[in-house]
mmCIF file with all atom_site columns, C-alpha atoms in Angstrom:
data_model
loop_
_atom_site.group_PDB
_atom_site.id
_atom_site.type_symbol
_atom_site.label_atom_id
_atom_site.label_alt_id
_atom_site.label_comp_id
_atom_site.label_asym_id
_atom_site.label_entity_id
_atom_site.label_seq_id
_atom_site.pdbx_PDB_ins_code
_atom_site.Cartn_x
_atom_site.Cartn_y
_atom_site.Cartn_z
_atom_site.occupancy
_atom_site.B_iso_or_equiv
_atom_site.pdbx_formal_charge
_atom_site.auth_seq_id
_atom_site.auth_comp_id
_atom_site.auth_asym_id
_atom_site.auth_atom_id
_atom_site.pdbx_PDB_model_num
ATOM 1   C CA . TRP A 1 1   ? 83.350 143.724 -154.578 1.00 59.00 ? 1   TRP A CA 1
ATOM 2   C CA . GLY A 1 2   ? 84.948 142.717 -157.858 1.00 70.00 ? 2   GLY A CA 1
ATOM 3   C CA . LYS A 1 3   ? 87.602 140.476 -156.298 1.00 77.00 ? 3   LYS A CA 1
ATOM 4   C CA . PHE A 1 4   ? 87.983 137.686 -153.775 1.00 81.00 ? 4   PHE A CA 1
ATOM 5   C CA . SER A 1 5   ? 87.567 138.571 -150.114 1.00 82.00 ? 5   SER A CA 1
ATOM 6   C CA . ARG A 1 6   ? 90.779 139.371 -148.222 1.00 83.00 ? 6   ARG A CA 1
ATOM 7   C CA . GLN A 1 7   ? 89.592 136.804 -145.687 1.00 85.00 ? 7   GLN A CA 1
ATOM 8   C CA . ILE A 1 8   ? 90.535 133.959 -148.037 1.00 85.00 ? 8   ILE A CA 1
ATOM 9   C CA . ARG A 1 9   ? 93.960 135.311 -149.000 1.00 87.00 ? 9   ARG A CA 1
ATOM 10  C CA . ALA A 1 10  ? 95.579 132.189 -147.503 1.00 88.00 ? 10  ALA A CA 1
ATOM 11  C CA . TYR A 1 11  ? 94.053 130.406 -150.516 1.00 83.00 ? 11  TYR A CA 1
ATOM 12  C CA . THR A 1 12  ? 94.239 133.118 -153.178 1.00 85.00 ? 12  THR A CA 1
ATOM 13  C CA . SER A 1 13  ? 97.876 134.044 -152.409 1.00 90.00 ? 13  SER A CA 1
ATOM 14  C CA . LYS A 1 14  ? 98.894 130.459 -153.185 1.00 89.00 ? 14  LYS A CA 1
ATOM 15  C CA . GLY A 1 15  ? 96.831 130.434 -156.375 1.00 86.00 ? 15  GLY A CA 1
ATOM 16  C CA . LEU A 1 16  ? 94.518 127.689 -155.113 1.00 82.00 ? 16  LEU A CA 1
ATOM 17  C CA . ILE A 1 17  ? 91.290 129.270 -156.375 1.00 78.00 ? 17  ILE A CA 1
ATOM 18  C CA . ALA A 1 18  ? 92.758 129.821 -159.852 1.00 81.00 ? 18  ALA A CA 1
ATOM 19  C CA . LEU A 1 19  ? 94.206 126.295 -159.804 1.00 81.00 ? 19  LEU A CA 1
ATOM 20  C CA . MET A 1 20  ? 90.838 124.773 -158.918 1.00 75.00 ? 20  MET A CA 1
ATOM 21  C CA . GLN A 1 21  ? 89.246 126.458 -161.935 1.00 74.00 ? 21  GLN A CA 1
ATOM 22  C CA . LYS A 1 22  ? 91.621 124.859 -164.464 1.00 78.00 ? 22  LYS A CA 1
ATOM 23  C CA . ARG A 1 23  ? 90.235 122.010 -166.551 1.00 75.00 ? 23  ARG A CA 1
ATOM 24  C CA . PRO A 1 24  ? 92.032 119.037 -164.906 1.00 80.00 ? 24  PRO A CA 1
ATOM 25  C CA . ASN A 1 25  ? 90.815 120.172 -161.482 1.00 74.00 ? 25  ASN A CA 1
ATOM 26  C CA . LEU A 1 26  ? 87.163 120.812 -162.354 1.00 76.00 ? 26  LEU A CA 1
ATOM 27  C CA . PRO A 1 27  ? 86.040 117.342 -161.181 1.00 81.00 ? 27  PRO A CA 1
ATOM 28  C CA . LEU A 1 28  ? 87.570 118.091 -157.765 1.00 79.00 ? 28  LEU A CA 1
ATOM 29  C CA . TRP A 1 29  ? 85.865 121.504 -157.686 1.00 76.00 ? 29  TRP A CA 1
ATOM 30  C CA . LYS A 1 30  ? 82.535 119.835 -158.408 1.00 80.00 ? 30  LYS A CA 1
ATOM 31  C CA . TRP A 1 31  ? 83.178 117.432 -155.556 1.00 82.00 ? 31  TRP A CA 1
ATOM 32  C CA . VAL A 1 32  ? 83.906 120.090 -152.901 1.00 81.00 ? 32  VAL A CA 1
ATOM 33  C CA . ASP A 1 33  ? 81.422 122.758 -154.027 1.00 83.00 ? 33  ASP A CA 1
ATOM 34  C CA . PRO A 1 34  ? 77.937 121.908 -152.672 1.00 84.00 ? 34  PRO A CA 1
ATOM 35  C CA . TYR A 1 35  ? 76.297 124.010 -155.391 1.00 87.00 ? 35  TYR A CA 1
ATOM 36  C CA . ALA A 1 36  ? 77.588 121.517 -157.959 1.00 88.00 ? 36  ALA A CA 1
ATOM 37  C CA . TYR A 1 37  ? 75.394 118.777 -156.474 1.00 88.00 ? 37  TYR A CA 1
ATOM 38  C CA . ARG A 1 38  ? 72.490 120.962 -155.380 1.00 92.00 ? 38  ARG A CA 1
ATOM 39  C CA . LYS A 1 39  ? 69.932 118.905 -157.314 1.00 93.00 ? 39  LYS A CA 1
ATOM 40  C CA . ARG A 1 40  ? 70.479 116.106 -154.798 1.00 91.00 ? 40  ARG A CA 1
ATOM 41  C CA . LEU A 1 41  ? 69.776 118.439 -151.843 1.00 89.00 ? 41  LEU A CA 1
ATOM 42  C CA . THR A 1 42  ? 66.038 117.817 -151.684 1.00 89.00 ? 42  THR A CA 1
ATOM 43  C CA . GLN A 1 43  ? 65.590 118.228 -147.929 1.00 93.00 ? 43  GLN A CA 1
ATOM 44  C CA . PRO A 1 44  ? 64.466 121.595 -146.503 1.00 96.00 ? 44  PRO A CA 1
ATOM 45  C CA . LYS A 1 45  ? 67.280 124.117 -146.259 1.00 96.00 ? 45  LYS A CA 1
ATOM 46  C CA . LEU A 1 46  ? 67.824 127.016 -143.843 1.00 97.00 ? 46  LEU A CA 1
ATOM 47  C CA . ILE A 1 47  ? 70.541 129.417 -144.938 1.00 96.00 ? 47  ILE A CA 1
ATOM 48  C CA . ILE A 1 48  ? 71.882 131.651 -142.183 1.00 97.00 ? 48  ILE A CA 1
ATOM 49  C CA . ASN A 1 49  ? 73.937 134.753 -142.932 1.00 95.00 ? 49  ASN A CA 1
ATOM 50  C CA . GLY A 1 50  ? 75.233 137.543 -140.761 1.00 95.00 ? 50  GLY A CA 1
ATOM 51  C CA . THR A 1 51  ? 75.316 140.979 -142.320 1.00 94.00 ? 51  THR A CA 1
ATOM 52  C CA . ASN A 1 52  ? 78.716 142.732 -142.205 1.00 92.00 ? 52  ASN A CA 1
ATOM 53  C CA . ASP A 1 53  ? 80.401 139.414 -143.029 1.00 91.00 ? 53  ASP A CA 1
ATOM 54  C CA . PRO A 1 54  ? 83.922 140.046 -144.374 1.00 89.00 ? 54  PRO A CA 1
ATOM 55  C CA . TYR A 1 55  ? 83.815 136.742 -146.296 1.00 86.00 ? 55  TYR A CA 1
ATOM 56  C CA . TRP A 1 56  ? 80.624 137.311 -148.296 1.00 84.00 ? 56  TRP A CA 1
ATOM 57  C CA . CYS A 1 57  ? 78.757 140.196 -149.901 1.00 86.00 ? 57  CYS A CA 1
ATOM 58  C CA . VAL A 1 58  ? 75.454 140.828 -148.125 1.00 90.00 ? 58  VAL A CA 1
ATOM 59  C CA . ASP A 1 59  ? 73.557 139.895 -151.299 1.00 90.00 ? 59  ASP A CA 1
ATOM 60  C CA . ALA A 1 60  ? 75.621 136.782 -152.171 1.00 90.00 ? 60  ALA A CA 1
ATOM 61  C CA . LEU A 1 61  ? 72.530 134.630 -151.612 1.00 93.00 ? 61  LEU A CA 1
ATOM 62  C CA . ASN A 1 62  ? 71.092 136.122 -154.826 1.00 92.00 ? 62  ASN A CA 1
ATOM 63  C CA . ASN A 1 63  ? 73.740 134.173 -156.765 1.00 90.00 ? 63  ASN A CA 1
ATOM 64  C CA . TYR A 1 64  ? 72.372 130.753 -155.845 1.00 92.00 ? 64  TYR A CA 1
ATOM 65  C CA . TRP A 1 65  ? 68.947 131.068 -154.153 1.00 94.00 ? 65  TRP A CA 1
ATOM 66  C CA . MET A 1 66  ? 66.889 130.414 -157.285 1.00 94.00 ? 66  MET A CA 1
ATOM 67  C CA . GLY A 1 67  ? 68.994 127.340 -158.145 1.00 95.00 ? 67  GLY A CA 1
ATOM 68  C CA . LEU A 1 68  ? 68.339 125.568 -154.840 1.00 95.00 ? 68  LEU A CA 1
ATOM 69  C CA . PRO A 1 69  ? 65.587 122.937 -155.164 1.00 95.00 ? 69  PRO A CA 1
ATOM 70  C CA . GLY A 1 70  ? 62.951 122.144 -152.579 1.00 92.00 ? 70  GLY A CA 1
ATOM 71  C CA . PRO A 1 71  ? 61.828 124.090 -149.536 1.00 94.00 ? 71  PRO A CA 1
ATOM 72  C CA . LYS A 1 72  ? 64.289 126.809 -148.552 1.00 95.00 ? 72  LYS A CA 1
ATOM 73  C CA . TYR A 1 73  ? 64.403 129.575 -145.987 1.00 96.00 ? 73  TYR A CA 1
ATOM 74  C CA . ALA A 1 74  ? 66.845 132.357 -145.185 1.00 96.00 ? 74  ALA A CA 1
ATOM 75  C CA . LEU A 1 75  ? 67.761 134.154 -141.992 1.00 97.00 ? 75  LEU A CA 1
ATOM 76  C CA . TYR A 1 76  ? 69.914 137.270 -141.995 1.00 96.00 ? 76  TYR A CA 1
ATOM 77  C CA . ILE A 1 77  ? 71.184 138.299 -138.578 1.00 97.00 ? 77  ILE A CA 1
ATOM 78  C CA . PRO A 1 78  ? 71.871 142.052 -138.704 1.00 97.00 ? 78  PRO A CA 1
ATOM 79  C CA . ASN A 1 79  ? 75.233 143.476 -137.639 1.00 97.00 ? 79  ASN A CA 1
ATOM 80  C CA . ALA A 1 80  ? 76.460 140.031 -136.573 1.00 96.00 ? 80  ALA A CA 1
ATOM 81  C CA . GLY A 1 81  ? 79.295 139.335 -139.014 1.00 94.00 ? 81  GLY A CA 1
ATOM 82  C CA . HIS A 1 82  ? 80.601 135.907 -139.942 1.00 93.00 ? 82  HIS A CA 1
ATOM 83  C CA . GLY A 1 83  ? 80.464 134.619 -136.351 1.00 94.00 ? 83  GLY A CA 1
ATOM 84  C CA . LEU A 1 84  ? 76.824 135.741 -135.885 1.00 95.00 ? 84  LEU A CA 1
ATOM 85  C CA . ARG A 1 85  ? 77.819 137.549 -132.663 1.00 94.00 ? 85  ARG A CA 1
ATOM 86  C CA . GLY A 1 86  ? 74.924 139.120 -130.830 1.00 94.00 ? 86  GLY A CA 1
ATOM 87  C CA . GLY A 1 87  ? 72.348 137.165 -132.801 1.00 94.00 ? 87  GLY A CA 1
ATOM 88  C CA . GLU A 1 88  ? 72.298 134.028 -130.685 1.00 96.00 ? 88  GLU A CA 1
ATOM 89  C CA . GLN A 1 89  ? 68.696 134.407 -129.508 1.00 97.00 ? 89  GLN A CA 1
ATOM 90  C CA . GLN A 1 90  ? 67.378 134.968 -133.025 1.00 96.00 ? 90  GLN A CA 1
ATOM 91  C CA . LEU A 1 91  ? 69.540 132.116 -134.297 1.00 97.00 ? 91  LEU A CA 1
ATOM 92  C CA . VAL A 1 92  ? 68.337 129.606 -131.693 1.00 98.00 ? 92  VAL A CA 1
ATOM 93  C CA . SER A 1 93  ? 64.654 130.513 -132.039 1.00 97.00 ? 93  SER A CA 1
ATOM 94  C CA . THR A 1 94  ? 64.814 130.273 -135.846 1.00 97.00 ? 94  THR A CA 1
ATOM 95  C CA . LEU A 1 95  ? 66.712 126.977 -135.769 1.00 98.00 ? 95  LEU A CA 1
ATOM 96  C CA . SER A 1 96  ? 64.198 125.601 -133.245 1.00 98.00 ? 96  SER A CA 1
ATOM 97  C CA . ALA A 1 97  ? 61.243 126.528 -135.451 1.00 97.00 ? 97  ALA A CA 1
ATOM 98  C CA . PHE A 1 98  ? 62.968 125.074 -138.521 1.00 98.00 ? 98  PHE A CA 1
ATOM 99  C CA . PHE A 1 99  ? 63.897 121.779 -136.820 1.00 98.00 ? 99  PHE A CA 1
ATOM 100 C CA . ARG A 1 100 ? 60.408 121.472 -135.317 1.00 98.00 ? 100 ARG A CA 1
ATOM 101 C CA . SER A 1 101 ? 58.897 121.974 -138.772 1.00 97.00 ? 101 SER A CA 1
ATOM 102 C CA . VAL A 1 102 ? 61.130 119.331 -140.347 1.00 97.00 ? 102 VAL A CA 1
ATOM 103 C CA . ALA A 1 103 ? 60.607 116.833 -137.505 1.00 97.00 ? 103 ALA A CA 1
ATOM 104 C CA . THR A 1 104 ? 56.816 117.186 -137.388 1.00 98.00 ? 104 THR A CA 1
ATOM 105 C CA . GLY A 1 105 ? 56.146 117.806 -141.071 1.00 95.00 ? 105 GLY A CA 1
ATOM 106 C CA . ARG A 1 106 ? 54.330 121.046 -140.236 1.00 95.00 ? 106 ARG A CA 1
ATOM 107 C CA . ARG A 1 107 ? 54.714 123.665 -142.899 1.00 92.00 ? 107 ARG A CA 1
ATOM 108 C CA . MET A 1 108 ? 56.764 126.792 -142.227 1.00 94.00 ? 108 MET A CA 1
ATOM 109 C CA . PRO A 1 109 ? 55.145 130.114 -143.152 1.00 93.00 ? 109 PRO A CA 1
ATOM 110 C CA . GLN A 1 110 ? 55.260 130.683 -146.903 1.00 92.00 ? 110 GLN A CA 1
ATOM 111 C CA . VAL A 1 111 ? 56.650 134.168 -147.446 1.00 92.00 ? 111 VAL A CA 1
ATOM 112 C CA . THR A 1 112 ? 56.837 136.125 -150.678 1.00 93.00 ? 112 THR A CA 1
ATOM 113 C CA . TRP A 1 113 ? 57.932 139.685 -151.169 1.00 93.00 ? 113 TRP A CA 1
ATOM 114 C CA . LYS A 1 114 ? 58.109 142.415 -153.758 1.00 95.00 ? 114 LYS A CA 1
ATOM 115 C CA . HIS A 1 115 ? 60.391 145.402 -153.715 1.00 94.00 ? 115 HIS A CA 1
ATOM 116 C CA . GLY A 1 116 ? 60.808 148.356 -155.968 1.00 93.00 ? 116 GLY A CA 1
ATOM 117 C CA . ASP A 1 117 ? 61.473 152.027 -156.433 1.00 93.00 ? 117 ASP A CA 1
ATOM 118 C CA . GLN A 1 118 ? 58.952 154.623 -155.434 1.00 90.00 ? 118 GLN A CA 1
ATOM 119 C CA . PRO A 1 119 ? 59.146 158.417 -155.388 1.00 91.00 ? 119 PRO A CA 1
ATOM 120 C CA . GLY A 1 120 ? 61.637 159.342 -152.675 1.00 89.00 ? 120 GLY A CA 1
ATOM 121 C CA . GLY A 1 121 ? 62.945 155.861 -151.895 1.00 91.00 ? 121 GLY A CA 1
ATOM 122 C CA . LEU A 1 122 ? 62.365 152.134 -151.964 1.00 93.00 ? 122 LEU A CA 1
ATOM 123 C CA . ASN A 1 123 ? 59.358 150.017 -151.049 1.00 95.00 ? 123 ASN A CA 1
ATOM 124 C CA . LEU A 1 124 ? 59.011 146.491 -149.660 1.00 96.00 ? 124 LEU A CA 1
ATOM 125 C CA . GLU A 1 125 ? 55.809 144.440 -149.513 1.00 97.00 ? 125 GLU A CA 1
ATOM 126 C CA . ILE A 1 126 ? 55.653 141.106 -147.679 1.00 96.00 ? 126 ILE A CA 1
ATOM 127 C CA . ILE A 1 127 ? 52.898 138.532 -148.045 1.00 95.00 ? 127 ILE A CA 1
ATOM 128 C CA . SER A 1 128 ? 52.810 135.415 -145.888 1.00 94.00 ? 128 SER A CA 1
ATOM 129 C CA . ASP A 1 129 ? 50.613 132.378 -145.368 1.00 92.00 ? 129 ASP A CA 1
ATOM 130 C CA . PRO A 1 130 ? 49.631 132.479 -142.579 1.00 93.00 ? 130 PRO A CA 1
ATOM 131 C CA . ALA A 1 131 ? 49.220 136.254 -142.584 1.00 92.00 ? 131 ALA A CA 1
ATOM 132 C CA . PRO A 1 132 ? 52.070 138.051 -140.828 1.00 91.00 ? 132 PRO A CA 1
ATOM 133 C CA . VAL A 1 133 ? 51.445 139.679 -137.464 1.00 91.00 ? 133 VAL A CA 1
ATOM 134 C CA . SER A 1 134 ? 54.419 142.052 -137.445 1.00 94.00 ? 134 SER A CA 1
ATOM 135 C CA . GLY A 1 135 ? 57.833 142.508 -138.959 1.00 95.00 ? 135 GLY A CA 1
ATOM 136 C CA . GLN A 1 136 ? 60.901 144.668 -139.212 1.00 95.00 ? 136 GLN A CA 1
ATOM 137 C CA . LEU A 1 137 ? 62.648 146.094 -142.233 1.00 96.00 ? 137 LEU A CA 1
ATOM 138 C CA . TRP A 1 138 ? 66.418 146.179 -141.862 1.00 95.00 ? 138 TRP A CA 1
ATOM 139 C CA . SER A 1 139 ? 68.396 148.538 -144.075 1.00 94.00 ? 139 SER A CA 1
ATOM 140 C CA . ALA A 1 140 ? 71.842 150.081 -144.304 1.00 95.00 ? 140 ALA A CA 1
ATOM 141 C CA . ARG A 1 141 ? 73.494 152.776 -146.353 1.00 93.00 ? 141 ARG A CA 1
ATOM 142 C CA . SER A 1 142 ? 76.779 152.689 -148.234 1.00 92.00 ? 142 SER A CA 1
ATOM 143 C CA . GLN A 1 143 ? 78.394 154.921 -150.842 1.00 92.00 ? 143 GLN A CA 1
ATOM 144 C CA . THR A 1 144 ? 79.415 151.733 -152.680 1.00 88.00 ? 144 THR A CA 1
ATOM 145 C CA . LEU A 1 145 ? 77.982 148.224 -152.827 1.00 85.00 ? 145 LEU A CA 1
ATOM 146 C CA . ASP A 1 146 ? 80.336 147.208 -150.001 1.00 88.00 ? 146 ASP A CA 1
ATOM 147 C CA . PHE A 1 147 ? 78.227 146.952 -146.827 1.00 91.00 ? 147 PHE A CA 1
ATOM 148 C CA . ARG A 1 148 ? 80.815 145.216 -144.628 1.00 90.00 ? 148 ARG A CA 1
ATOM 149 C CA . LYS A 1 149 ? 81.203 148.236 -142.343 1.00 92.00 ? 149 LYS A CA 1
ATOM 150 C CA . SER A 1 150 ? 77.674 149.614 -142.676 1.00 95.00 ? 150 SER A CA 1
ATOM 151 C CA . ARG A 1 151 ? 75.348 149.579 -139.678 1.00 96.00 ? 151 ARG A CA 1
ATOM 152 C CA . PHE A 1 152 ? 71.969 147.953 -140.311 1.00 96.00 ? 152 PHE A CA 1
ATOM 153 C CA . ASN A 1 153 ? 68.990 149.645 -138.622 1.00 96.00 ? 153 ASN A CA 1
ATOM 154 C CA . SER A 1 154 ? 65.413 148.450 -138.309 1.00 95.00 ? 154 SER A CA 1
ATOM 155 C CA . THR A 1 155 ? 62.042 150.085 -138.783 1.00 95.00 ? 155 THR A CA 1
ATOM 156 C CA . GLU A 1 156 ? 58.710 148.515 -137.931 1.00 96.00 ? 156 GLU A CA 1
ATOM 157 C CA . LEU A 1 157 ? 56.677 147.390 -140.940 1.00 97.00 ? 157 LEU A CA 1
ATOM 158 C CA . ARG A 1 158 ? 53.077 148.584 -141.128 1.00 96.00 ? 158 ARG A CA 1
ATOM 159 C CA . ARG A 1 159 ? 50.163 146.218 -141.661 1.00 95.00 ? 159 ARG A CA 1
ATOM 160 C CA . GLU A 1 160 ? 47.863 146.767 -144.591 1.00 94.00 ? 160 GLU A CA 1
ATOM 161 C CA . GLY A 1 161 ? 45.317 143.949 -144.613 1.00 90.00 ? 161 GLY A CA 1
ATOM 162 C CA . ASP A 1 162 ? 47.202 140.672 -144.889 1.00 89.00 ? 162 ASP A CA 1
ATOM 163 C CA . ARG A 1 163 ? 50.449 142.364 -145.951 1.00 95.00 ? 163 ARG A CA 1
ATOM 164 C CA . LEU A 1 164 ? 53.351 144.124 -144.314 1.00 97.00 ? 164 LEU A CA 1
ATOM 165 C CA . ILE A 1 165 ? 54.666 147.253 -146.013 1.00 97.00 ? 165 ILE A CA 1
ATOM 166 C CA . GLY A 1 166 ? 57.902 149.152 -145.466 1.00 96.00 ? 166 GLY A CA 1
ATOM 167 C CA . ASP A 1 167 ? 59.589 152.151 -147.027 1.00 94.00 ? 167 ASP A CA 1
ATOM 168 C CA . VAL A 1 168 ? 63.247 153.161 -147.124 1.00 91.00 ? 168 VAL A CA 1
ATOM 169 C CA . PRO A 1 169 ? 63.652 156.883 -147.823 1.00 85.00 ? 169 PRO A CA 1
ATOM 170 C CA . GLN A 1 170 ? 66.559 158.024 -150.007 1.00 83.00 ? 170 GLN A CA 1
#
């Protein structure tokens, strides 16, 4: 959004964020910011985000996903906000599958995706091992890049061989 979230104004109004970024305080920042010691986080990671979160942009994960080492998975719970309200069933089932995978050593599905522009909209292609059975594409519209108040809606993905395909019209 181009500035810090209003949700952390208790910190920004006192200048704490700016203070932490000054040279004498950088060692402290590196101590409290988990991204600073990410190379030591070798265990599997499950990152859970609610869309419409007033603390974080919906695409904030793009800032650090590639820098996280080891196995990593993401769950976005649509229209749930920071408290993940309404997404409890999805949250519990995903956490259960993740914990079971870690405890037993069984591999989670390996998912890759491609997205891009196409005439009249956007396209998403999902490939998974094992092959996916079904899926949903969640999307929202906003006049700006601020999706905090946007409603996310789902459409069923269509199967094409071992892939799932979805389109978002303009």
